PDB file of N, CA and C in Angstrom:
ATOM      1  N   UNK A   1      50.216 -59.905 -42.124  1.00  0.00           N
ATOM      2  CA  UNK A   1      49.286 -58.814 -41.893  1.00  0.00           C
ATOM      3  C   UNK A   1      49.109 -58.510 -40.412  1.00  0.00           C
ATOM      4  N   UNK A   2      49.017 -59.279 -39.418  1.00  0.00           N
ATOM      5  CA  UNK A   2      48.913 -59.146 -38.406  1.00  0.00           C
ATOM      6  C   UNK A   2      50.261 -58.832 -37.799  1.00  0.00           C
ATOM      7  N   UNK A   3      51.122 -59.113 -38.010  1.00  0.00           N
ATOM      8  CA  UNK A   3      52.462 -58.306 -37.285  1.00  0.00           C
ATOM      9  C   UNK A   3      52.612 -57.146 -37.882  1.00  0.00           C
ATOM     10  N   UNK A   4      52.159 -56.737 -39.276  1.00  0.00           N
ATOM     11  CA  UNK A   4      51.511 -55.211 -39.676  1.00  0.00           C
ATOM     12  C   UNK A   4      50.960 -54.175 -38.417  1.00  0.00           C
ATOM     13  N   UNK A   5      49.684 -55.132 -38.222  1.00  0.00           N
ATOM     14  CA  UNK A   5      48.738 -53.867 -37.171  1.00  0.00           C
ATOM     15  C   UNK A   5      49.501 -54.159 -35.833  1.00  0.00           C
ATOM     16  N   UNK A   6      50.621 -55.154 -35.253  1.00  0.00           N
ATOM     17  CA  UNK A   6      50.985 -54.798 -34.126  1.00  0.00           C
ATOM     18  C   UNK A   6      51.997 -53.851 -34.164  1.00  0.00           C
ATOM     19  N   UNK A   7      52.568 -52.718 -35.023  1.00  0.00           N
ATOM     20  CA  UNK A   7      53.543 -52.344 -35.553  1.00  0.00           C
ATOM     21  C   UNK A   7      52.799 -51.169 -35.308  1.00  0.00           C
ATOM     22  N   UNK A   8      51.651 -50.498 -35.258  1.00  0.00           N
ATOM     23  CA  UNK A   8      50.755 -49.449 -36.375  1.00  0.00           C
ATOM     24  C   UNK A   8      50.828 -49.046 -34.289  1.00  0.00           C
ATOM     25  N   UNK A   9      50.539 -49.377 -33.631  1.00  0.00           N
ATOM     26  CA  UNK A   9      50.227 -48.304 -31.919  1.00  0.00           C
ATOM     27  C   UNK A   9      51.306 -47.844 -31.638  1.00  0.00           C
ATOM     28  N   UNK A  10      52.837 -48.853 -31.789  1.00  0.00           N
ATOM     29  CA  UNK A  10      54.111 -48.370 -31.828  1.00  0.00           C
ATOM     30  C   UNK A  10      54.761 -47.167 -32.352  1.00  0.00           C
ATOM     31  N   UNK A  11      54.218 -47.576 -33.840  1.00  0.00           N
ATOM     32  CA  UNK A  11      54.745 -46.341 -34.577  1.00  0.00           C
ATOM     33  C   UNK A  11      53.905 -44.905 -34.165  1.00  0.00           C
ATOM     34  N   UNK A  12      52.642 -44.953 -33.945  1.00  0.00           N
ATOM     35  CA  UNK A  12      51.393 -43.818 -33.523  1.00  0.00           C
ATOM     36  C   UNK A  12      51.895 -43.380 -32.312  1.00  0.00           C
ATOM     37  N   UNK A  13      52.502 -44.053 -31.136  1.00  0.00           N
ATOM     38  CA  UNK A  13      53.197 -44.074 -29.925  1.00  0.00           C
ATOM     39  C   UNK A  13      54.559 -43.005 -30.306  1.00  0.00           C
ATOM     40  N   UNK A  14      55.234 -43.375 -31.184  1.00  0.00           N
ATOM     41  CA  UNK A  14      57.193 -42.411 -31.557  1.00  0.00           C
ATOM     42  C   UNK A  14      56.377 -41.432 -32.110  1.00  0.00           C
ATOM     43  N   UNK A  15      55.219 -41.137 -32.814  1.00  0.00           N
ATOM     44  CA  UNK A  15      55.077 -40.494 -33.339  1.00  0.00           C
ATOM     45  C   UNK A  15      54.535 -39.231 -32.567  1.00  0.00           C
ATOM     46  N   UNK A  16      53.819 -39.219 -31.639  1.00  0.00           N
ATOM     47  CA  UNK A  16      53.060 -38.592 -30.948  1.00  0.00           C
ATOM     48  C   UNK A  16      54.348 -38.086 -30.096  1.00  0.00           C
ATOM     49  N   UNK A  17      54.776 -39.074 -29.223  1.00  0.00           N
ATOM     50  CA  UNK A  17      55.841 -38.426 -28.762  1.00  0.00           C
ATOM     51  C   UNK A  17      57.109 -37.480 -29.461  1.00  0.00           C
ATOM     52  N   UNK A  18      56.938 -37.738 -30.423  1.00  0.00           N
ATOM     53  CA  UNK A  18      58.233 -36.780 -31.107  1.00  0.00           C
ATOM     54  C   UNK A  18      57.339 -35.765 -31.005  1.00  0.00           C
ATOM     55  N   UNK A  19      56.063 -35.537 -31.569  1.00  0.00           N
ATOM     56  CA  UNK A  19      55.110 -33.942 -31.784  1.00  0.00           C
ATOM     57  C   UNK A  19      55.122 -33.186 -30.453  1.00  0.00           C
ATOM     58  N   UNK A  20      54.499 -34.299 -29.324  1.00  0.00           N
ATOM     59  CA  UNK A  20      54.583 -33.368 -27.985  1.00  0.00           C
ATOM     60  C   UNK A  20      56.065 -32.970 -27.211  1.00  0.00           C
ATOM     61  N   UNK A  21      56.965 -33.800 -27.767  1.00  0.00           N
ATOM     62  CA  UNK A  21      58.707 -33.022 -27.062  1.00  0.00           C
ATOM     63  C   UNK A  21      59.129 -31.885 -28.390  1.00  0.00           C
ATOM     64  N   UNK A  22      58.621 -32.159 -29.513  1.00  0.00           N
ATOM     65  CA  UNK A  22      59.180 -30.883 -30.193  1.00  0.00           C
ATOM     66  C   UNK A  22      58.370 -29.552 -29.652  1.00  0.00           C
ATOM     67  N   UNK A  23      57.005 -29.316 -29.121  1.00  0.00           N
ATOM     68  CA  UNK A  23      56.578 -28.599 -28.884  1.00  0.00           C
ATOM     69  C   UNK A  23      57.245 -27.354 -28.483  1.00  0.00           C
ATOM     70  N   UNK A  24      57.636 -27.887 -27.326  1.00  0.00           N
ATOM     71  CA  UNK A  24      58.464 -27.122 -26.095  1.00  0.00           C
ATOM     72  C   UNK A  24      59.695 -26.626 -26.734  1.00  0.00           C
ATOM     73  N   UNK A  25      60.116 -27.476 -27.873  1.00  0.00           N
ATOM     74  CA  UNK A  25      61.439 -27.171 -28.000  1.00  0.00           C
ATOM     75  C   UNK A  25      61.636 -25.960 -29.272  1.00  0.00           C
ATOM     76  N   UNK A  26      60.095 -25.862 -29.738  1.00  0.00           N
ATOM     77  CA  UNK A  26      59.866 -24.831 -30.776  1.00  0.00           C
ATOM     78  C   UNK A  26      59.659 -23.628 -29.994  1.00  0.00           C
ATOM     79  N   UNK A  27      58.832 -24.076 -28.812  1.00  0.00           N
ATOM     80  CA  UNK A  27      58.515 -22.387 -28.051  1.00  0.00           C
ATOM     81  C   UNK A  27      60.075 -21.999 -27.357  1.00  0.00           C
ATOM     82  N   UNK A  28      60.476 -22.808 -26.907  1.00  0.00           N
ATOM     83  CA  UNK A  28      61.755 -22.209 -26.480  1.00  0.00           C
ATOM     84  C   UNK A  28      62.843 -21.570 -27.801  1.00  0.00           C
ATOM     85  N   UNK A  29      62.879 -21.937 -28.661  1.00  0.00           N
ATOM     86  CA  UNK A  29      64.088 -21.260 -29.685  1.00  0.00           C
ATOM     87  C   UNK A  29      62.877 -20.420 -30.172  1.00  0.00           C
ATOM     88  N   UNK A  30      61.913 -20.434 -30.212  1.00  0.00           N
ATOM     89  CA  UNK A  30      61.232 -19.072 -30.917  1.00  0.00           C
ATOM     90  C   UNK A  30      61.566 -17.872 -29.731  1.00  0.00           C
ATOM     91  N   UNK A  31      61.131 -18.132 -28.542  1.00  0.00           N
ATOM     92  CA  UNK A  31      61.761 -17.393 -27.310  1.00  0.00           C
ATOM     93  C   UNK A  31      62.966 -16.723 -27.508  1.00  0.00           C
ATOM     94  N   UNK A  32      63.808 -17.827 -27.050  1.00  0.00           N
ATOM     95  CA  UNK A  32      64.980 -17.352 -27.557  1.00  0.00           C
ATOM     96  C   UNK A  32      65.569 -16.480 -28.427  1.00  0.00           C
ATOM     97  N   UNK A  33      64.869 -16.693 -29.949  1.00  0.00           N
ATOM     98  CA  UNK A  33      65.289 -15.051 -30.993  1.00  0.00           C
ATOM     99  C   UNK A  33      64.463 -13.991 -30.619  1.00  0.00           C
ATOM    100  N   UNK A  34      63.422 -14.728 -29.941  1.00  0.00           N
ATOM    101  CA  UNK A  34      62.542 -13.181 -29.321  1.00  0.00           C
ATOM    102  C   UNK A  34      63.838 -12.159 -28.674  1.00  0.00           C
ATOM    103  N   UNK A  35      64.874 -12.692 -27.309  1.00  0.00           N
ATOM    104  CA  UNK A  35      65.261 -12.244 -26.137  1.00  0.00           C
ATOM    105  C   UNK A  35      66.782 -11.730 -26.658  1.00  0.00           C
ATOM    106  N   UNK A  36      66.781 -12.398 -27.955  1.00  0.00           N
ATOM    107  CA  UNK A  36      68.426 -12.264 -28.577  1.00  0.00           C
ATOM    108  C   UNK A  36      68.152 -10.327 -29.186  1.00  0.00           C
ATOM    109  N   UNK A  37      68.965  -9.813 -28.766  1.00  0.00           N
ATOM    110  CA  UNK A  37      69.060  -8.675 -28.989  1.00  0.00           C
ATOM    111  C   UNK A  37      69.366  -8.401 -30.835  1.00  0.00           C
ATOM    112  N   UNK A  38      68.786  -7.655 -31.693  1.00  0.00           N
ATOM    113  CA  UNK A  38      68.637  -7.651 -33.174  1.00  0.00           C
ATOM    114  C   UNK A  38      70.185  -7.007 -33.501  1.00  0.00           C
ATOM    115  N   UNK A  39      70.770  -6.946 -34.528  1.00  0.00           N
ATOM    116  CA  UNK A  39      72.036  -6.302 -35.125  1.00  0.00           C
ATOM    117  C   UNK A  39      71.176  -4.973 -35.772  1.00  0.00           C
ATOM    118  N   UNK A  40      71.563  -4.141 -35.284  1.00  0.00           N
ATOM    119  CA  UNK A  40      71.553  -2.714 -35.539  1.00  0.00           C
ATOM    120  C   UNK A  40      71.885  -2.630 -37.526  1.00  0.00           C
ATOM    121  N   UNK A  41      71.247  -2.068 -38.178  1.00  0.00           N
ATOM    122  CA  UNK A  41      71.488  -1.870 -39.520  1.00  0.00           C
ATOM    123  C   UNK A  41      72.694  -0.605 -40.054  1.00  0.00           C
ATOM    124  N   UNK A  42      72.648   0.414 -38.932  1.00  0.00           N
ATOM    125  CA  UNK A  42      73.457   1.163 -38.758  1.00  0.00           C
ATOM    126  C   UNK A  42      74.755   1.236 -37.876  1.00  0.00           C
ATOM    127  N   UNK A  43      75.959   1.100 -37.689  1.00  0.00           N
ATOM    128  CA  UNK A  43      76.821   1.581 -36.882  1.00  0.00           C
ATOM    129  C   UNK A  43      76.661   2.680 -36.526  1.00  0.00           C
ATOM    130  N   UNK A  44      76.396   3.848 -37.430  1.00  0.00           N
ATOM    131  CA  UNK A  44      76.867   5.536 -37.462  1.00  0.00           C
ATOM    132  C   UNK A  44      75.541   5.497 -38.145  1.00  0.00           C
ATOM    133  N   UNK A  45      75.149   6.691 -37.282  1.00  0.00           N
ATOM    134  CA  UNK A  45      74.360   7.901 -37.807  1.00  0.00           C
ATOM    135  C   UNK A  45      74.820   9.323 -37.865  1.00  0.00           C
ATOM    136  N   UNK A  46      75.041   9.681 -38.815  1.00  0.00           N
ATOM    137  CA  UNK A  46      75.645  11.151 -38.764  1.00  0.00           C
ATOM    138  C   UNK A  46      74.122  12.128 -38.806  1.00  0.00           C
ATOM    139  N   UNK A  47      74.187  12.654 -38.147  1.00  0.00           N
ATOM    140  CA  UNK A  47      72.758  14.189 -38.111  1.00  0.00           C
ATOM    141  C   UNK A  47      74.107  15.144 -38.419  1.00  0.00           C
ATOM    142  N   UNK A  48      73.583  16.236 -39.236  1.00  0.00           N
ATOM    143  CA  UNK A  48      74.353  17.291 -39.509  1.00  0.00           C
ATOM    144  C   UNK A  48      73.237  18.389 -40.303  1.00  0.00           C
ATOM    145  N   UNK A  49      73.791  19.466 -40.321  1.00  0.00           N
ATOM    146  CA  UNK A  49      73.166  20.660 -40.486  1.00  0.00           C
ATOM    147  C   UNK A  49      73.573  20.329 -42.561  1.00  0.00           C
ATOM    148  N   UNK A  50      72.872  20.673 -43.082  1.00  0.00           N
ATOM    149  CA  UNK A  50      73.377  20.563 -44.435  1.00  0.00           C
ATOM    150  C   UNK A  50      74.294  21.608 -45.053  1.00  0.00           C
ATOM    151  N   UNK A  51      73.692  22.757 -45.021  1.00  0.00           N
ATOM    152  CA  UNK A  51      74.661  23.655 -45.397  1.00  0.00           C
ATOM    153  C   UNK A  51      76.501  24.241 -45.280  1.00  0.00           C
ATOM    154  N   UNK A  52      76.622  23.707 -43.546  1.00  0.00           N
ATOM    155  CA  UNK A  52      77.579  24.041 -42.782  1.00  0.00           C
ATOM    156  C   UNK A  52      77.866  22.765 -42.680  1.00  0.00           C
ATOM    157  N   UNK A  53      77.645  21.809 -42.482  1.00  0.00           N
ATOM    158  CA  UNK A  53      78.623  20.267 -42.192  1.00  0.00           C
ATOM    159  C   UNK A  53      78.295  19.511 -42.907  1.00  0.00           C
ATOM    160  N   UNK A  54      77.524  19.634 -44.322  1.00  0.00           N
ATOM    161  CA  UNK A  54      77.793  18.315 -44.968  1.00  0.00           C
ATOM    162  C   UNK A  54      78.999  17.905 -45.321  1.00  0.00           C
ATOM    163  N   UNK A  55      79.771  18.829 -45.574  1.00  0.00           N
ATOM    164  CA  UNK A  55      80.951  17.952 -46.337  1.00  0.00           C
ATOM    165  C   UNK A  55      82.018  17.708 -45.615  1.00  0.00           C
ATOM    166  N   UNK A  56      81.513  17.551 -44.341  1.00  0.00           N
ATOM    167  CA  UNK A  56      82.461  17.276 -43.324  1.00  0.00           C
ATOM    168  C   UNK A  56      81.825  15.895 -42.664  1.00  0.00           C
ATOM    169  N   UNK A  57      80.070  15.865 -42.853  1.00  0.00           N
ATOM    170  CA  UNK A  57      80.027  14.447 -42.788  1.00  0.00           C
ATOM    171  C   UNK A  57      80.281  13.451 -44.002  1.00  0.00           C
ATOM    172  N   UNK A  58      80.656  13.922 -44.821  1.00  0.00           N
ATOM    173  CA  UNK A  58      80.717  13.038 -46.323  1.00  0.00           C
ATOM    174  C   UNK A  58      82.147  12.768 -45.780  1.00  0.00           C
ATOM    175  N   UNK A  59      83.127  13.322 -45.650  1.00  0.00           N
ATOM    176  CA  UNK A  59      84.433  13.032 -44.939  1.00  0.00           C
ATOM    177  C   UNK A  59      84.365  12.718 -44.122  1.00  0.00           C
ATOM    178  N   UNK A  60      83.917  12.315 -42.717  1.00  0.00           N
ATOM    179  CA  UNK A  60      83.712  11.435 -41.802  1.00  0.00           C
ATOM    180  C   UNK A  60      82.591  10.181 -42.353  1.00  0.00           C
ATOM    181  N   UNK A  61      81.944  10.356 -42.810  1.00  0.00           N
ATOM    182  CA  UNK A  61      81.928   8.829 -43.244  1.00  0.00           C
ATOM    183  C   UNK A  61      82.267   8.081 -43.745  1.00  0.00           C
ATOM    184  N   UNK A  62      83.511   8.679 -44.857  1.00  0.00           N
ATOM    185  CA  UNK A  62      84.160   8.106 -45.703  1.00  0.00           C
ATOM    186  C   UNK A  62      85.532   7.176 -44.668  1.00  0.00           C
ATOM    187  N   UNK A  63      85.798   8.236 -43.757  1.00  0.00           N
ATOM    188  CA  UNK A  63      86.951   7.634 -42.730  1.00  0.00           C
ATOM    189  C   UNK A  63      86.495   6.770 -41.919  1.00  0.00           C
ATOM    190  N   UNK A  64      85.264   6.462 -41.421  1.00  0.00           N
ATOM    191  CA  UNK A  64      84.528   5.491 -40.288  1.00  0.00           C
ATOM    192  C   UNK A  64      84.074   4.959 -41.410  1.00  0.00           C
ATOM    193  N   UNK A  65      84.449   4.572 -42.485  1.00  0.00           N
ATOM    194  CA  UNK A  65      83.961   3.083 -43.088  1.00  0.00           C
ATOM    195  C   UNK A  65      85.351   2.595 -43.445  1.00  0.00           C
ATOM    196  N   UNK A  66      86.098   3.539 -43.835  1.00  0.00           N
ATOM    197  CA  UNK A  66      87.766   2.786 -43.879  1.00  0.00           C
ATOM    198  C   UNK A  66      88.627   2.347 -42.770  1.00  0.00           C
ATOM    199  N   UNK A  67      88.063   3.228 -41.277  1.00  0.00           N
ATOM    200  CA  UNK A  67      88.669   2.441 -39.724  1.00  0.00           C
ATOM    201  C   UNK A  67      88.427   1.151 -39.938  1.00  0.00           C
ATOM    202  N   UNK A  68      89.277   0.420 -39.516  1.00  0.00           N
ATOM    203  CA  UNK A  68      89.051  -0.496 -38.755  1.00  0.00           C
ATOM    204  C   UNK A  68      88.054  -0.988 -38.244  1.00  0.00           C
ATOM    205  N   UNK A  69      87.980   0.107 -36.790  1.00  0.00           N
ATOM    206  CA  UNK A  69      87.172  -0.188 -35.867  1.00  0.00           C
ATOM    207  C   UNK A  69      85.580   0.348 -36.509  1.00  0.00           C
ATOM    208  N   UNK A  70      85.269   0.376 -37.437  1.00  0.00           N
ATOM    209  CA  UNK A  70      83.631   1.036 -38.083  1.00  0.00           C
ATOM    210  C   UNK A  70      83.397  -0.678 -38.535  1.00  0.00           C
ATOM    211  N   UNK A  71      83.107  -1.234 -37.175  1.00  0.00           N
ATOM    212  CA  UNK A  71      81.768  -2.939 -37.859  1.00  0.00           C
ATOM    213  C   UNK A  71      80.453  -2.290 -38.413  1.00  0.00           C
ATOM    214  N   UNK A  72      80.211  -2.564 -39.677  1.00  0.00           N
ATOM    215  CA  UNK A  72      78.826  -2.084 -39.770  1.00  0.00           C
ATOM    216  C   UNK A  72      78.823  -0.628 -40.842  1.00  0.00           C
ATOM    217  N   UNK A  73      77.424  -0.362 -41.019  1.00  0.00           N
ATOM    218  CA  UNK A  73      77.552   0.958 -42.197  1.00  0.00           C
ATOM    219  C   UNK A  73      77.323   2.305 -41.437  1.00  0.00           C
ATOM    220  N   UNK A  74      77.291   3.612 -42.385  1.00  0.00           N
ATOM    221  CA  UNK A  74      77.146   4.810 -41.702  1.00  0.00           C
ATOM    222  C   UNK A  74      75.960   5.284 -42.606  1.00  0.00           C
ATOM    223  N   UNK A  75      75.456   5.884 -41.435  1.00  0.00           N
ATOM    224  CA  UNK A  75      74.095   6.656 -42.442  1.00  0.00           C
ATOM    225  C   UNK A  75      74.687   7.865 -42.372  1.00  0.00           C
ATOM    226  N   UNK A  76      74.080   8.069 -43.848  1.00  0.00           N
ATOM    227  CA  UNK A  76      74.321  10.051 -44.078  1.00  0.00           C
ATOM    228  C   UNK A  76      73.197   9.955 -44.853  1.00  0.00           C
ATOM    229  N   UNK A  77      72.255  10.957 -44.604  1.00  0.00           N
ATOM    230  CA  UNK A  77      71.148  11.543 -45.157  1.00  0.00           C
ATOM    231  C   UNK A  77      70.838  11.414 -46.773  1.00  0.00           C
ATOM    232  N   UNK A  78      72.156  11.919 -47.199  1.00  0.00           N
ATOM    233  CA  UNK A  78      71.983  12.313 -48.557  1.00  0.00           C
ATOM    234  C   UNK A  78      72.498  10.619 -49.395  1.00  0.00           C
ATOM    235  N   UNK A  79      72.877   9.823 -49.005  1.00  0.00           N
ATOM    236  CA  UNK A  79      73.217   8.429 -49.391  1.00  0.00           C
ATOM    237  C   UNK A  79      71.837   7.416 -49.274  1.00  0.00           C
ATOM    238  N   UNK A  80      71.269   7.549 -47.951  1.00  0.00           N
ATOM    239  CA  UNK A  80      70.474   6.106 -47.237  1.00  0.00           C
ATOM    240  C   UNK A  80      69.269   6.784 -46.973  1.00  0.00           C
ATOM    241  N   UNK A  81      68.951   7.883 -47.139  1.00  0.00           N
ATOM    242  CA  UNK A  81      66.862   8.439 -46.815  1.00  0.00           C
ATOM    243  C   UNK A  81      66.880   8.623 -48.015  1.00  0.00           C
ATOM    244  N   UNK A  82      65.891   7.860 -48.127  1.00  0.00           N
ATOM    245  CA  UNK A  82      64.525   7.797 -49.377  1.00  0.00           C
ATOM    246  C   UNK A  82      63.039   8.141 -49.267  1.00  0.00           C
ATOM    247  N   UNK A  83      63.337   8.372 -47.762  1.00  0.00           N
ATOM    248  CA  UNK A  83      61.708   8.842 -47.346  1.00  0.00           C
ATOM    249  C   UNK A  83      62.036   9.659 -45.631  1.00  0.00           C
ATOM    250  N   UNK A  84      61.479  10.885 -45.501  1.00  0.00           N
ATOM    251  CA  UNK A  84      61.540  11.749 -44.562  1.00  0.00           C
ATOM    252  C   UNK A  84      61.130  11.244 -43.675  1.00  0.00           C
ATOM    253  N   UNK A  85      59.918  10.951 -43.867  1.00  0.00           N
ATOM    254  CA  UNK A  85      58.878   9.785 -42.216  1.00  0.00           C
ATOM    255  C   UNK A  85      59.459   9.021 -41.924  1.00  0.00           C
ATOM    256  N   UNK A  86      60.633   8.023 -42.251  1.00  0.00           N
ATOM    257  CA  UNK A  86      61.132   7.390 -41.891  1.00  0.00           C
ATOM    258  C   UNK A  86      62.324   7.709 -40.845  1.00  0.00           C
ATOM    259  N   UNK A  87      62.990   8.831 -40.895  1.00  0.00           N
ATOM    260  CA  UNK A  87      64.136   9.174 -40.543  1.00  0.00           C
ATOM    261  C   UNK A  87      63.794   8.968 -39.298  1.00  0.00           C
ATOM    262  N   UNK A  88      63.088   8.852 -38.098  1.00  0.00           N
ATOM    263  CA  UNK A  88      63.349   9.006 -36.606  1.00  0.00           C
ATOM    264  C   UNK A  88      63.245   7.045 -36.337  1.00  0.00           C
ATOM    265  N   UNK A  89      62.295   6.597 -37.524  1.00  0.00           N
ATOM    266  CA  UNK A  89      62.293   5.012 -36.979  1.00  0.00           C
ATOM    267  C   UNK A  89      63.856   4.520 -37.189  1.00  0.00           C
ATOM    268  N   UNK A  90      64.156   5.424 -38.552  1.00  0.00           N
ATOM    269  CA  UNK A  90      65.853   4.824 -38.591  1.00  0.00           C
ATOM    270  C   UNK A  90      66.762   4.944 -37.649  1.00  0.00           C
ATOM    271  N   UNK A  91      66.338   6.037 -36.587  1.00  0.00           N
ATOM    272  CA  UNK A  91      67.525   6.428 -35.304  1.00  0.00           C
ATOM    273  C   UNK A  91      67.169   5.528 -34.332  1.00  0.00           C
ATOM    274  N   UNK A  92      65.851   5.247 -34.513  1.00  0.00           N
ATOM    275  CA  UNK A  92      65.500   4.298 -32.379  1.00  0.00           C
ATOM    276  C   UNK A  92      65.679   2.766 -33.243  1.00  0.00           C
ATOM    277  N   UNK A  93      65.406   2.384 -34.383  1.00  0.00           N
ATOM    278  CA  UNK A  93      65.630   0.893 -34.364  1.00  0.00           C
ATOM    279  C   UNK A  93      66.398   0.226 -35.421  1.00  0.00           C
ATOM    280  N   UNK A  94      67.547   1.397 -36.027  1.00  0.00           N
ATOM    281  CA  UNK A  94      67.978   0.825 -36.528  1.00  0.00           C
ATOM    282  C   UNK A  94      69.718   1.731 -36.545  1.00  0.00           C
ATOM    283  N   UNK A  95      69.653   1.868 -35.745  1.00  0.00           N
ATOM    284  CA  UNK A  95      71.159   2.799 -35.500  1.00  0.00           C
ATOM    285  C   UNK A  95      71.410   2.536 -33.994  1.00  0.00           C
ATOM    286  N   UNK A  96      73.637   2.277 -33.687  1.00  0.00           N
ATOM    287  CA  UNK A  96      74.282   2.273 -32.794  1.00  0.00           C
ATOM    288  C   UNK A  96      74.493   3.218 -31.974  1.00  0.00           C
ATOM    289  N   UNK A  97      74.880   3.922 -32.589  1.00  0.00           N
ATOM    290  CA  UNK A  97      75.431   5.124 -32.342  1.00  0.00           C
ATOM    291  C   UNK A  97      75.333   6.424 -32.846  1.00  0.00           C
ATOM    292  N   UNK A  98      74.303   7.859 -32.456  1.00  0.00           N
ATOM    293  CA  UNK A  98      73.827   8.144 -33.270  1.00  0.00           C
ATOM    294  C   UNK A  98      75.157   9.589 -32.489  1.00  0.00           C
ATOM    295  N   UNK A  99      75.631  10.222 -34.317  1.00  0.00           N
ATOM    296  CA  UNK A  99      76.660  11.611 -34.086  1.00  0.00           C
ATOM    297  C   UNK A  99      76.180  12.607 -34.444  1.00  0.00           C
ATOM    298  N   UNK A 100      76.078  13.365 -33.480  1.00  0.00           N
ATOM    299  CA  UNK A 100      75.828  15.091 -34.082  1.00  0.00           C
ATOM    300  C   UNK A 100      76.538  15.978 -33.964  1.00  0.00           C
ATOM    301  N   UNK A 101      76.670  16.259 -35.249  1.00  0.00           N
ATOM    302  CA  UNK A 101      77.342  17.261 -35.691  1.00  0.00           C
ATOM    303  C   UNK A 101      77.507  18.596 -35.482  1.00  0.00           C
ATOM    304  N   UNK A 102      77.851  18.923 -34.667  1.00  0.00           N
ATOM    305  CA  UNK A 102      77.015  20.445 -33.881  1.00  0.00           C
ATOM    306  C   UNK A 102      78.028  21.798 -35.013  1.00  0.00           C
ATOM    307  N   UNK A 103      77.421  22.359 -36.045  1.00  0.00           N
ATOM    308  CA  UNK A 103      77.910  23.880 -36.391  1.00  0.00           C
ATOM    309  C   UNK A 103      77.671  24.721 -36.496  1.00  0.00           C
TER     310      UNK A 103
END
């Protein structure tokens, strides 16, 4: 019993110390995904006039998802909005590269 309680400040001792070095090491990797830049949900944003270029963005998006070089998805209006209010948060925080379609 008594080599019990000389055991019990030791262990209270690793223990404490593991809590106060993980501290630091939680604020730093929480930091860290803070400073890490997010992956964009969009590659492509196509804006286009509906009447006059939709079906020229339905054909360009169909080809920038079969490139190669297209990492990532394409928004087109008539596929990915489900809600109007949303459409400008979808361009600043969640789109690469935003294309307009000028016709």
């Amino acid at each position: 019993p008594e080599a019990d309680l000389k055991a019990v400040p030791e262990v209270a001792l690793i223990c404490f110390v593991v809590c106060v070095s993980s501290l630091p090491a939680a604020i730093l990797w929480r930091l860290a995904l803070r400073l890490k830049p997010r992956q964009k949900t969009f590659r492509w944003f196509l804006c286009h006039q509906k009447a006059t270029a939709g079906a020229f963005a339905r054909l360009l998006k169909i080809a920038l998802m079969e490139a190669r070089s297209a990492n990532g998805s394409v928004f087109l209006d008539s596929d990915n909005l489900s809600d109007l209010g949303k459409l400008f948060g979808y361009i600043k925080e969640n789109t690469q590269t935003l294309v307009v379609l000028c016709s």
